[in-house]
Coordinates of C-alpha atoms in Angstrom, one line a residue:
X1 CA -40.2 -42.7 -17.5
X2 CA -36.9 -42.0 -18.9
X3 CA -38.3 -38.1 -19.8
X4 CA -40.0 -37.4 -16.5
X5 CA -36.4 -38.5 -14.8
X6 CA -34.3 -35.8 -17.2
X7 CA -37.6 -33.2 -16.6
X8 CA -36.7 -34.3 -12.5
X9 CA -33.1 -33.9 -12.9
X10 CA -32.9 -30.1 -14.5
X11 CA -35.5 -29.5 -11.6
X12 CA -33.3 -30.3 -9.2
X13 CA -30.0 -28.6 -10.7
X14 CA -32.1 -25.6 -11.6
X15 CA -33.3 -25.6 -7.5
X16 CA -29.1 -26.6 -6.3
X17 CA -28.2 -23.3 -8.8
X18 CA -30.6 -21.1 -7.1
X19 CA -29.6 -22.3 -3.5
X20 CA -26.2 -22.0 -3.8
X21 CA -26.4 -18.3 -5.7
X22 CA -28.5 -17.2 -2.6
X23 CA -25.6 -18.9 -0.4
X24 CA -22.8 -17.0 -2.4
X25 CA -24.4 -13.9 -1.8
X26 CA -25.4 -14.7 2.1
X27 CA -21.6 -15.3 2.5
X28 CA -20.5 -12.5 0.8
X29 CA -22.8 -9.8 2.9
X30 CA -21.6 -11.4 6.0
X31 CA -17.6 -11.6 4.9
X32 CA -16.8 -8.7 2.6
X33 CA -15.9 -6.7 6.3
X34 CA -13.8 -9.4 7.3
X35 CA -10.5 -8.5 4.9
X36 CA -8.1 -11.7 6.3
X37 CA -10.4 -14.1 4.9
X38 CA -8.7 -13.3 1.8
X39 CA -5.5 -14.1 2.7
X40 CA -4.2 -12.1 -0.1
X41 CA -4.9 -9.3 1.2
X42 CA -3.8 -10.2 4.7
X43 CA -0.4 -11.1 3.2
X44 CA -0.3 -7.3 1.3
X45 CA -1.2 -5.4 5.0
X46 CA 1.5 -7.6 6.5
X47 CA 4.3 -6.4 3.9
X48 CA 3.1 -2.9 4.5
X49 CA 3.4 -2.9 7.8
X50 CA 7.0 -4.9 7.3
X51 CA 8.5 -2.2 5.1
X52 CA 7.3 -0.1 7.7
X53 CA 9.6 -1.9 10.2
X54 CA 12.2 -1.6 7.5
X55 CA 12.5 2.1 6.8
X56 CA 12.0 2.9 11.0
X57 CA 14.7 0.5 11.5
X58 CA 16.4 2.6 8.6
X59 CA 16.1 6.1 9.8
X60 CA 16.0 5.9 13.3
X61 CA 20.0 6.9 13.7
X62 CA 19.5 9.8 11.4
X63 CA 17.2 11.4 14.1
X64 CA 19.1 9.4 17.0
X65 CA 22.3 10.8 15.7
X66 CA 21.0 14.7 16.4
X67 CA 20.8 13.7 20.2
X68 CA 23.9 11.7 20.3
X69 CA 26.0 14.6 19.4
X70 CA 24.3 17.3 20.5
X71 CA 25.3 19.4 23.7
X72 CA 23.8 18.1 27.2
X73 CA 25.1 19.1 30.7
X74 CA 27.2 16.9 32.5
X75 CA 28.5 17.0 36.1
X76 CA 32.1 16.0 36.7
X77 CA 33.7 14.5 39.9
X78 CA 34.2 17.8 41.2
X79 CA 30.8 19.2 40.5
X80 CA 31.5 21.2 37.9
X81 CA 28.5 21.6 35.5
X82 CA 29.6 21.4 31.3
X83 CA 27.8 21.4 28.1
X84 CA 29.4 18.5 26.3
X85 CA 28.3 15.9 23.9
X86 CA 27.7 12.4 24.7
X87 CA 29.3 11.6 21.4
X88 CA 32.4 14.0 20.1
X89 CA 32.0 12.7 16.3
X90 CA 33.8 15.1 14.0
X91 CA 31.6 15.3 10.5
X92 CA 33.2 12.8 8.3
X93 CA 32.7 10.6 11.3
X94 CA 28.9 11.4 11.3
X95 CA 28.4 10.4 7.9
X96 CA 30.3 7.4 8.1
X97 CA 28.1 5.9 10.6
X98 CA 25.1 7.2 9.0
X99 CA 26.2 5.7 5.0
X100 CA 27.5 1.9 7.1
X101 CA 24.0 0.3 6.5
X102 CA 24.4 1.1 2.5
X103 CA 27.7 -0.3 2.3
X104 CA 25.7 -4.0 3.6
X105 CA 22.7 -3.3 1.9
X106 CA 23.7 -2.9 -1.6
X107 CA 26.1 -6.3 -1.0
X108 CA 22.5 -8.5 -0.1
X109 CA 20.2 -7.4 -3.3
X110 CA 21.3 -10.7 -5.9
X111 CA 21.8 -13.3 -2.8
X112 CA 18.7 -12.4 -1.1
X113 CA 16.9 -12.9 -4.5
X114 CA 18.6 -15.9 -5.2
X115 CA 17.6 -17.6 -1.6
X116 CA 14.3 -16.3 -2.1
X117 CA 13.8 -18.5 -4.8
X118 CA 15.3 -21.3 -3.3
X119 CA 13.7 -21.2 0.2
X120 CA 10.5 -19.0 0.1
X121 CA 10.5 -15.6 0.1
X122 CA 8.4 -15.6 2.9
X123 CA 10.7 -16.6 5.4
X124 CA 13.7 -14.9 4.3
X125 CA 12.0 -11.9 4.6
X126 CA 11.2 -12.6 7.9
X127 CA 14.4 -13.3 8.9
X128 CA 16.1 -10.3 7.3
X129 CA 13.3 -7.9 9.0
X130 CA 13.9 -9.6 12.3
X131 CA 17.3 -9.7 12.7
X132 CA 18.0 -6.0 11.7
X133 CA 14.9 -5.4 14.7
X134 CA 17.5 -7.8 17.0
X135 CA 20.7 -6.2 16.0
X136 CA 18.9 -2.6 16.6
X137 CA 18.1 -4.0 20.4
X138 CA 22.2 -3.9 20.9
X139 CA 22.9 -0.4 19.2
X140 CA 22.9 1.3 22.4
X141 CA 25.6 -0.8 24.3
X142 CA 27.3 -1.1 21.2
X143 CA 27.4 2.7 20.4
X144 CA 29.1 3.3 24.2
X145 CA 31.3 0.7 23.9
X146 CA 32.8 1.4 20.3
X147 CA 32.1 3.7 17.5
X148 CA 33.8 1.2 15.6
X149 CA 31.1 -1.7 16.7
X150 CA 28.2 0.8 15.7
X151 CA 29.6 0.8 12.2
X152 CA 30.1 -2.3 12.3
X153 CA 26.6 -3.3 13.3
X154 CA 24.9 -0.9 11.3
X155 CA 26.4 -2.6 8.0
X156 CA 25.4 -6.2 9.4
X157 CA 22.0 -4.2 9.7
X158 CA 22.1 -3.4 5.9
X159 CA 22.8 -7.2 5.0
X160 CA 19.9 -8.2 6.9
X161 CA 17.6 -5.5 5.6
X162 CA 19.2 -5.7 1.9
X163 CA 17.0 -9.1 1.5
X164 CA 13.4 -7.7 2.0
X165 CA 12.7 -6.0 -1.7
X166 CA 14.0 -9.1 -3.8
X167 CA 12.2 -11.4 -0.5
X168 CA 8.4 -9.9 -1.3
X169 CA 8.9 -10.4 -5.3
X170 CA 9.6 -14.0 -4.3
X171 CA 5.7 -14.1 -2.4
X172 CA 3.7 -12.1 -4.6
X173 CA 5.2 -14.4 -7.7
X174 CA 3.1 -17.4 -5.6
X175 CA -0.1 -14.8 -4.2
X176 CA -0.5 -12.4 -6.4
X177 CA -3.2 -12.8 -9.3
X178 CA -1.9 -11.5 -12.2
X179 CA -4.6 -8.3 -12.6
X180 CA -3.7 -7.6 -8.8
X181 CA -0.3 -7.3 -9.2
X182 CA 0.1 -3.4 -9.0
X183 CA -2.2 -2.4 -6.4
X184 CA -0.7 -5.6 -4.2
X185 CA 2.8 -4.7 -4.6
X186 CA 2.8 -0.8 -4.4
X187 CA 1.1 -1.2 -1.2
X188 CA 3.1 -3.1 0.4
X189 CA 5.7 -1.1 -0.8
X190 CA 4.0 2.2 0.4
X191 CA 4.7 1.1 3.9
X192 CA 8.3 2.2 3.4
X193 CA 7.4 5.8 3.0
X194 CA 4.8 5.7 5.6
X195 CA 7.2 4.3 8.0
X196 CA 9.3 7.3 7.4
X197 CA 6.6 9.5 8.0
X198 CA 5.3 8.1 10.6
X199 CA 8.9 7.3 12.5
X200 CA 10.7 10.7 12.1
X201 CA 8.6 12.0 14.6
X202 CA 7.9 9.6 16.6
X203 CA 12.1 9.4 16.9
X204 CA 12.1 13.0 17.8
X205 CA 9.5 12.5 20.9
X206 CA 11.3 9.6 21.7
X207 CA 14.8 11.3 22.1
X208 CA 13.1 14.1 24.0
X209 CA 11.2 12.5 26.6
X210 CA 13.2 8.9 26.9
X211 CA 17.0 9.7 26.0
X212 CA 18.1 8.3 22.5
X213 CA 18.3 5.0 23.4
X214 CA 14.8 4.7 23.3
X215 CA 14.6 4.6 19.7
X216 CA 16.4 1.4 19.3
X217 CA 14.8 -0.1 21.9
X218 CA 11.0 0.6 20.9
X219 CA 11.3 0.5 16.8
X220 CA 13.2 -3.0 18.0
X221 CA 11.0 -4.9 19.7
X222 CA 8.4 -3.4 17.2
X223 CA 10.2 -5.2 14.3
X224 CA 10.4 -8.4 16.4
X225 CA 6.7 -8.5 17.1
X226 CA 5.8 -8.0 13.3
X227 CA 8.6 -10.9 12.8
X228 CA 6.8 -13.3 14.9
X229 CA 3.5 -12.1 13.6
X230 CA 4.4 -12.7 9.7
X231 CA 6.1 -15.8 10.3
X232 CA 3.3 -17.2 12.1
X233 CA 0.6 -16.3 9.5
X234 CA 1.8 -15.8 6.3
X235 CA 2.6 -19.2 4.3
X236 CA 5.5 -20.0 1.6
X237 CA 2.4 -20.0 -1.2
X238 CA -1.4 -20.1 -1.0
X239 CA -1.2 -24.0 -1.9
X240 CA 0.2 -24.5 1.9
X241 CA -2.0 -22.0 3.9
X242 CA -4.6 -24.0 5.6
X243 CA -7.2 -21.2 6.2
X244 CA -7.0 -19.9 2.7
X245 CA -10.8 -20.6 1.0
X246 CA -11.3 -23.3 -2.1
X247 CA -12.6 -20.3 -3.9
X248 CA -9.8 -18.1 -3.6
X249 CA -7.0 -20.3 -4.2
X250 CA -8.8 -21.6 -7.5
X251 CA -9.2 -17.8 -8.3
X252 CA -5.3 -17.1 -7.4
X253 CA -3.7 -20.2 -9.5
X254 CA -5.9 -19.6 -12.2
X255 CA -4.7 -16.0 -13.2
X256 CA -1.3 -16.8 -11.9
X257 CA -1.1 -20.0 -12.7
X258 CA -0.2 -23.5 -11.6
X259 CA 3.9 -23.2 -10.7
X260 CA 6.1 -25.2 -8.9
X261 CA 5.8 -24.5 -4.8
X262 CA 9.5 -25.9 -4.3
X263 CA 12.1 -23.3 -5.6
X264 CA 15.1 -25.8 -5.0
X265 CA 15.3 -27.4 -8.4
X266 CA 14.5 -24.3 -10.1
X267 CA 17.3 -23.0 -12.0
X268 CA 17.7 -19.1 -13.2
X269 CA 19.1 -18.1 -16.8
X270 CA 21.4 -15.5 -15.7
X271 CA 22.9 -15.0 -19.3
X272 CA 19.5 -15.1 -20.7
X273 CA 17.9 -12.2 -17.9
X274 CA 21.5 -10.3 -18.3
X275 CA 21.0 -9.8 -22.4
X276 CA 17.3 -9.0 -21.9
X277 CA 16.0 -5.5 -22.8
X278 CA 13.3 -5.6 -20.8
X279 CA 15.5 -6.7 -18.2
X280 CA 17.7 -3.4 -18.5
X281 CA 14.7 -1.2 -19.1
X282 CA 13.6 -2.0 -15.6
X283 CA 17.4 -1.6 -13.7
X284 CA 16.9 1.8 -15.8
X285 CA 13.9 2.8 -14.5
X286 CA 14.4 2.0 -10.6
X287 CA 17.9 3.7 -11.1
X288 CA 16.2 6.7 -12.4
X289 CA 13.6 6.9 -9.6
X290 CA 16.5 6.6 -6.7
X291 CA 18.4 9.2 -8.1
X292 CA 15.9 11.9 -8.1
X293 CA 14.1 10.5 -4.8
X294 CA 17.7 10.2 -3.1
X295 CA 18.9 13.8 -3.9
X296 CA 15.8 15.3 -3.1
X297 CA 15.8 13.5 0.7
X298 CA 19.5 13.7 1.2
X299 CA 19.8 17.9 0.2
X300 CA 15.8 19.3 0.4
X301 CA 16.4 21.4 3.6
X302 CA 19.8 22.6 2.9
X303 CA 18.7 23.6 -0.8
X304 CA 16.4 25.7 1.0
X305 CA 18.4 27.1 3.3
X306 CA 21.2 28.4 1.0
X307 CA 19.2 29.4 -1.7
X308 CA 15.9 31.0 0.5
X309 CA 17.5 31.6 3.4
X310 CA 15.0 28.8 4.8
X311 CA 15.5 28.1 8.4
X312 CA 13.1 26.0 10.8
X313 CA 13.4 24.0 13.8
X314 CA 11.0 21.1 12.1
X315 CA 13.1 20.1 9.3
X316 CA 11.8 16.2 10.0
X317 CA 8.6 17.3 9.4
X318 CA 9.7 19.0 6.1
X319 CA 11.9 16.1 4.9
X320 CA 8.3 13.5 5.2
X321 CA 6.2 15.4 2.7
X322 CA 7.8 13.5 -0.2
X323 CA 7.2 10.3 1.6
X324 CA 3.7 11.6 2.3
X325 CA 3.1 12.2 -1.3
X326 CA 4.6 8.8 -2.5
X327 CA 2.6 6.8 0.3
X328 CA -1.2 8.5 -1.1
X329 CA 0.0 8.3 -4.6
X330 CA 1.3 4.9 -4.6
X331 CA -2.2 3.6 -3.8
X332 CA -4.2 5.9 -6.2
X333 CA -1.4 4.7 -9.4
X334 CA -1.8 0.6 -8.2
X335 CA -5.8 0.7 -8.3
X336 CA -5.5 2.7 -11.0
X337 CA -3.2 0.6 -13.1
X338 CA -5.2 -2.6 -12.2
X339 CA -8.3 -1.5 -12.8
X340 CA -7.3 0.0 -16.7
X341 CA -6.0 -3.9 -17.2
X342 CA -9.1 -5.5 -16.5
X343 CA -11.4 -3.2 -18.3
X344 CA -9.0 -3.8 -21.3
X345 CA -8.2 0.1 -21.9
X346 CA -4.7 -0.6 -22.4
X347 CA -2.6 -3.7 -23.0
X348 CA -0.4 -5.1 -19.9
X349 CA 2.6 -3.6 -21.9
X350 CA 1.3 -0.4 -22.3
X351 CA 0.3 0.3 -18.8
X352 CA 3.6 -0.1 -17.9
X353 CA 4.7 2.3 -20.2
X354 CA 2.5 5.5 -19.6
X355 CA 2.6 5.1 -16.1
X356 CA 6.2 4.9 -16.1
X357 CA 7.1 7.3 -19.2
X358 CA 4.8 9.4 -17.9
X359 CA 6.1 9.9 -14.3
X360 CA 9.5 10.3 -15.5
X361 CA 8.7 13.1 -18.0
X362 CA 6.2 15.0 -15.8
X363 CA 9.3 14.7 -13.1
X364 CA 11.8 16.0 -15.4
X365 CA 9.6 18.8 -15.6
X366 CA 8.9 19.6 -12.2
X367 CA 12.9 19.2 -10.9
X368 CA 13.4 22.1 -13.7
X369 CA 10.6 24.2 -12.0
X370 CA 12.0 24.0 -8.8
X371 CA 15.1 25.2 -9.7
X372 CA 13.7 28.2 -11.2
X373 CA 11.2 28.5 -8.4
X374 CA 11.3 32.3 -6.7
X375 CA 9.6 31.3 -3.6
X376 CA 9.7 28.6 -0.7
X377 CA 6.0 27.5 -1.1
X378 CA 6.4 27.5 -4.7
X379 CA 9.6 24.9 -5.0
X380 CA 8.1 22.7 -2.6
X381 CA 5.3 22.0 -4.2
X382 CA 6.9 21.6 -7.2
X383 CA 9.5 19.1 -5.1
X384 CA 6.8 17.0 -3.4
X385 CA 4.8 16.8 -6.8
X386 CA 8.0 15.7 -8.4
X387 CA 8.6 12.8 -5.6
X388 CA 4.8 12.2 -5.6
X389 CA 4.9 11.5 -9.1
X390 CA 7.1 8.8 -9.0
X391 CA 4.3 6.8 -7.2
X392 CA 2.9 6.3 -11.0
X393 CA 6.3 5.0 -11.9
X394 CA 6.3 2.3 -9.1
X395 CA 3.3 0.8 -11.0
X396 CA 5.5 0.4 -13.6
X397 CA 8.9 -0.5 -13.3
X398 CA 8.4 -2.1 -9.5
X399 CA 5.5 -4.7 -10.8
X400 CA 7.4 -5.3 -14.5
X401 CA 9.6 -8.4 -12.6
X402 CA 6.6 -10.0 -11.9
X403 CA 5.2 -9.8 -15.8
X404 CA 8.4 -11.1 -17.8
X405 CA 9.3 -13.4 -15.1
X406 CA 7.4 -15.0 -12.0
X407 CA 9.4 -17.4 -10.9
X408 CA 12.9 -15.5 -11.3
X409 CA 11.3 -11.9 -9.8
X410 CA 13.2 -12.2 -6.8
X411 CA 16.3 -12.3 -8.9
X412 CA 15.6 -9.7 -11.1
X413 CA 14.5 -7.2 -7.8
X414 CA 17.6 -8.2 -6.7
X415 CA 19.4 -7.1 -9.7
X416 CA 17.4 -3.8 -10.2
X417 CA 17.7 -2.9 -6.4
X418 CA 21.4 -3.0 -6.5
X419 CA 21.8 -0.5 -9.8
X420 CA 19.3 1.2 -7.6
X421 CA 21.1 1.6 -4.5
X422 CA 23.9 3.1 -6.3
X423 CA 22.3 6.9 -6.5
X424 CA 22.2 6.9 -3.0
X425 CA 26.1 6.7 -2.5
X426 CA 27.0 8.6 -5.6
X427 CA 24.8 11.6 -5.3
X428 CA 25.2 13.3 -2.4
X429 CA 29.1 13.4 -2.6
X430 CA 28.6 14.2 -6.2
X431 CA 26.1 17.5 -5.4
X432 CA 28.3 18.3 -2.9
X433 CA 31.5 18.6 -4.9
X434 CA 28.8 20.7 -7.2
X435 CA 27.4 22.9 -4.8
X436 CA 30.6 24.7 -3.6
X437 CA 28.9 28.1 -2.7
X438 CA 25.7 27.6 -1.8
X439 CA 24.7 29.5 -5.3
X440 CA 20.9 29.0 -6.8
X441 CA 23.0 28.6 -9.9
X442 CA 25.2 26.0 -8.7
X443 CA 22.4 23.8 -7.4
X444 CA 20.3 24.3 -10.5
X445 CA 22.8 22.0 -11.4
X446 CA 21.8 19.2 -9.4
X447 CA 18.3 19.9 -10.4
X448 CA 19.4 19.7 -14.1
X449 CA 21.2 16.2 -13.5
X450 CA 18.4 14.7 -11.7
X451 CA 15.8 16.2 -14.8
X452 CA 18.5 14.6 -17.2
X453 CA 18.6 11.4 -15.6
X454 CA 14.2 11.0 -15.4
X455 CA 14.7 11.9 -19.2
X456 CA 17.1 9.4 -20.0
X457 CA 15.3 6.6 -18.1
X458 CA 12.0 7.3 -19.8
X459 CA 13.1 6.7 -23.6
X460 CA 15.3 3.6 -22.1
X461 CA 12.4 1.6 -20.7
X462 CA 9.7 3.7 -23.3
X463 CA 12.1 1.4 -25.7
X464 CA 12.1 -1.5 -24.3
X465 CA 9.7 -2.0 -21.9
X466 CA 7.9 -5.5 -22.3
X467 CA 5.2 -7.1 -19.5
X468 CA 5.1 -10.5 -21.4
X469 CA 6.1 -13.2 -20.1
X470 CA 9.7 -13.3 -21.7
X471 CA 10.9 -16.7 -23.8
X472 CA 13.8 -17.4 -21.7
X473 CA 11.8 -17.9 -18.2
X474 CA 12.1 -21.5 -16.7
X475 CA 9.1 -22.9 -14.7
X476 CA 8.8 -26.3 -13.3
X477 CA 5.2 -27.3 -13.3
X478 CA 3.9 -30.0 -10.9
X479 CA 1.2 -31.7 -9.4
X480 CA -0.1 -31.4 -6.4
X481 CA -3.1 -32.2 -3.9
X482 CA -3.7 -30.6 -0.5
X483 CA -6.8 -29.6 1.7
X484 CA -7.9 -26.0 2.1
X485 CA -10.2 -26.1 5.5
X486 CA -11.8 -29.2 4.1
X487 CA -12.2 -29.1 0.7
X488 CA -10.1 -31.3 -1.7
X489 CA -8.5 -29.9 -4.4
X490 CA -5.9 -31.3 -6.7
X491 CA -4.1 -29.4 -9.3
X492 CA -2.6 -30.4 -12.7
X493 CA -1.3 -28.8 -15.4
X494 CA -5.2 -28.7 -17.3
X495 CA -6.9 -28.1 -14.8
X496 CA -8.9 -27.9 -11.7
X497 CA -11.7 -30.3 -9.7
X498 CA -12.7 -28.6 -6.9
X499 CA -14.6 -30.7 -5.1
X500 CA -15.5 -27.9 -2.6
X501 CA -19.0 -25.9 -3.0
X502 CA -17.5 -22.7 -4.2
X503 CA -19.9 -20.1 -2.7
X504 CA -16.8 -18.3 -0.8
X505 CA -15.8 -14.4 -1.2
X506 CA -12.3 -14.2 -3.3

């Protein structure tokens, strides 16, 4: 009796195997269209199209600008008809307004981190993104009534928006599966350049056909719809999203890892992070990359003009095709880098290392071409290959917080983003005390500086580049139990009993 009951038994789990295999598969056919069931991947779309709101919000006064200063007729009292500009702004004038939002945003970088950790990185994003979008609603009354107040606005624009690249570090420490880090975070962070794309000339129809206040007002109430969007949807972790399947959440904490959801009690080792190598090979790195990305966007078209005698009347459209190149490449180098770590090809480390060394070398290459380039077509290809390059490099250096140290990534962006901002201050005055007249010698120069720079940062992090999980880094684990659209889960530090049929897509 006892053997025809065991016989029974493996029957019957034999027959619960099969169903629930067919089940699994049903699911799957019917949800693998359906991207936000995995909320993963919902939360990566979001960021996109939030660092898209961040870099419109960013440019739109460098095309606004243009048609704030430029002539337009005007009829006096008297009804006389004069060419004047709305705005009289003498140069040094101009580029104080435009450089404001730098002076806030490189002040936010380590206290955005910091709250990140503390709060959720998910709502302090939020916040920055949608009061910068608030603040760009006033620009226009604020710009007649003051130059002053635009300054001033701009840089409380920049303090807002300085939060958002230590904010996402902060999320994709609690969403990201460890092999998914790369592709998760370089798209999101490919929004940036396809906001720029996209925005400069959209700005430029905009200012044409509804005045240059337009601008403000449309990329504004674009950034507060994403705001209200994001903070409706996207939760502090996947432990406290309620539509997030059994499945996926056991597939998430396993390769991340059970960690703490509250951040309050979680203390940083800032002496610890401030002597690591690794630590320093990443500032290195994202400094290197903003020095050669920031000369390129700040002095392309005026390169070509003095030294080819280059003139157009779509220099926007000239200025994007780096950002075009970084937005496809990013996607190609984060696929590409995730997919070599799960078949094993390299070590974690590794990865990290050739995509990085090797963008910064082929770069240092191609800035030298350019500057010996004897035609248009030929040096800006060689420029937008250079910039395109540095997509690779994102899948190194941008993702290495999130290897050494999860719970302190927000920090450490922070930290890196700040060293980082820095090229975009100091170069352009530094090229332009360089670049005295207009000589292809002269801003071989520049070209030489940036190559120099790519070099340097490519033996610095080739040195001491680590995506282990350094010794220093503090976690607090916990326990804890919640419901995920029904099905009871409790995580401890051993373990998981899900008490959920798992037959859902991750």
């Amino acid at each position: 009796m006892t053997e025809d009951n065991t016989v029974g038994d493996d029957l019957k789990r034999q027959a619960a195997m099969f169903y629930n295999s067919t089940e699994r598969e049903k699911t799957q056919e019917q949800t693998t269209w359906r991207f936000w069931r995995k909320r993963r991947l919902l939360v990566a779309l979001l960021a996109f199209f939030g660092f898209f709101n961040c870099y419109a919000l960013r440019v739109n006064l460098s095309v606004a600008v243009v048609a704030m200063t430029e002539p337009v007729q005007t009829e006096l009292e008297n009804g006389t008809i004069i060419y004047a500009p709305e705005f009289e702004w003498s140069s040094q004038t101009k580029g104080l307004v435009l450089s404001s939002f730098f002076y806030g945003y490189l002040i936010t970088q380590l206290p955005g981190g910091w709250l990140a950790a503390k709060i959720g990185g998910n709502r302090v994003f939020a916040i920055g993104i949608g009061a910068t979008s608030l603040l760009t609603l006033f620009t226009p009354p604020l710009a007649h009534t003051s130059t002053a107040l635009l300054i001033a606005v701009r840089i409380v624009e920049g303090l807002f928006e300085g939060v958002t690249y230590p904010c996402i570090h902060a999320v994709w420490s609690r969403w990201a599966p460890s092999e998914e880090r790369a592709r998760l975070a370089t798209f999101a962070f490919s929004g940036s350049y396809a906001g720029t794309v996209v925005s400069m000339p959209i700005c430029s129809l905009l200012a044409h056909y509804t005045g240059w206040p337009g601008i403000f007002y449309v990329f504004g109430i674009m950034g507060l719809v994403w705001t209200t969007i994001w903070w409706l949807v996207v939760k502090d972790s996947p432990e406290k999203d309620p539509h997030i399947t059994a499945a996926e959440l056991k597939y998430i904490q396993e390769s991340r890892g059970t960690q703490s959801v509250e951040g309050s009690r979680l203390r940083h080792p800032y002496c610890a992070m401030l002597t690591s190598g690794p630590v320093w090979a990443i500032v290195m790195a994202h400094f290197s990359e903003n020095w050669g990305f920031y000369t390129l966007l700040t002095f392309l078209p005026t390169f070509m003009q003095d030294v080819f005698k280059f003139e157009t009347s779509q220099t926007g459209w000239l200025s994007a095709v780096p950002y075009l190149a970084m937005a496809i490449v990013l996607q190609f180098a984060g696929h590409l880098a995730d997919w070599l770590l799960k078949r094993g090809t390299f070590t974690r480390t590794n990865i990290r290392k050739i995509f990085n060394c090797g963008a910064f070398l082929s770069q240092t290459v191609f800035m030298v071409a350019a500057a010996y380039a004897s035609s248009v077509v030929g040096c800006i290809i060689f420029l937008t290959i250079a910039v395109g390059l540095g997509g690779f490099a994102w899948s190194g250096f941008s993702v290495n917080h999130l290897d050494i140290a999860p719970p302190h990534a927000s920090i450490l962006m922070g930290l890196s983003n700040t060293v980082a901002t820095l090229p975009g201050i100091i170069s352009p005055p530094l090229a332009g005390s360089i670049v005295t007249d207009k000589s292809a010698e002269q801003w071989r120069i520049v070209f030489f500086i940036s190559s120099a720079i790519y070099l340097v940062g490519a033996i610095v992090y080739g040195l001491l580049c680590s995506a282990e999980k350094q010794p220093w880094v503090v976690e607090n684990d916990s326990d804890a139990s919640f419901d995920t659209d029904g099905a009871s889960v409790t995580t401890t530090r051993g373990g998981y009993d899900n008490k959920a049929m798992d037959h859902s897509e991750i």
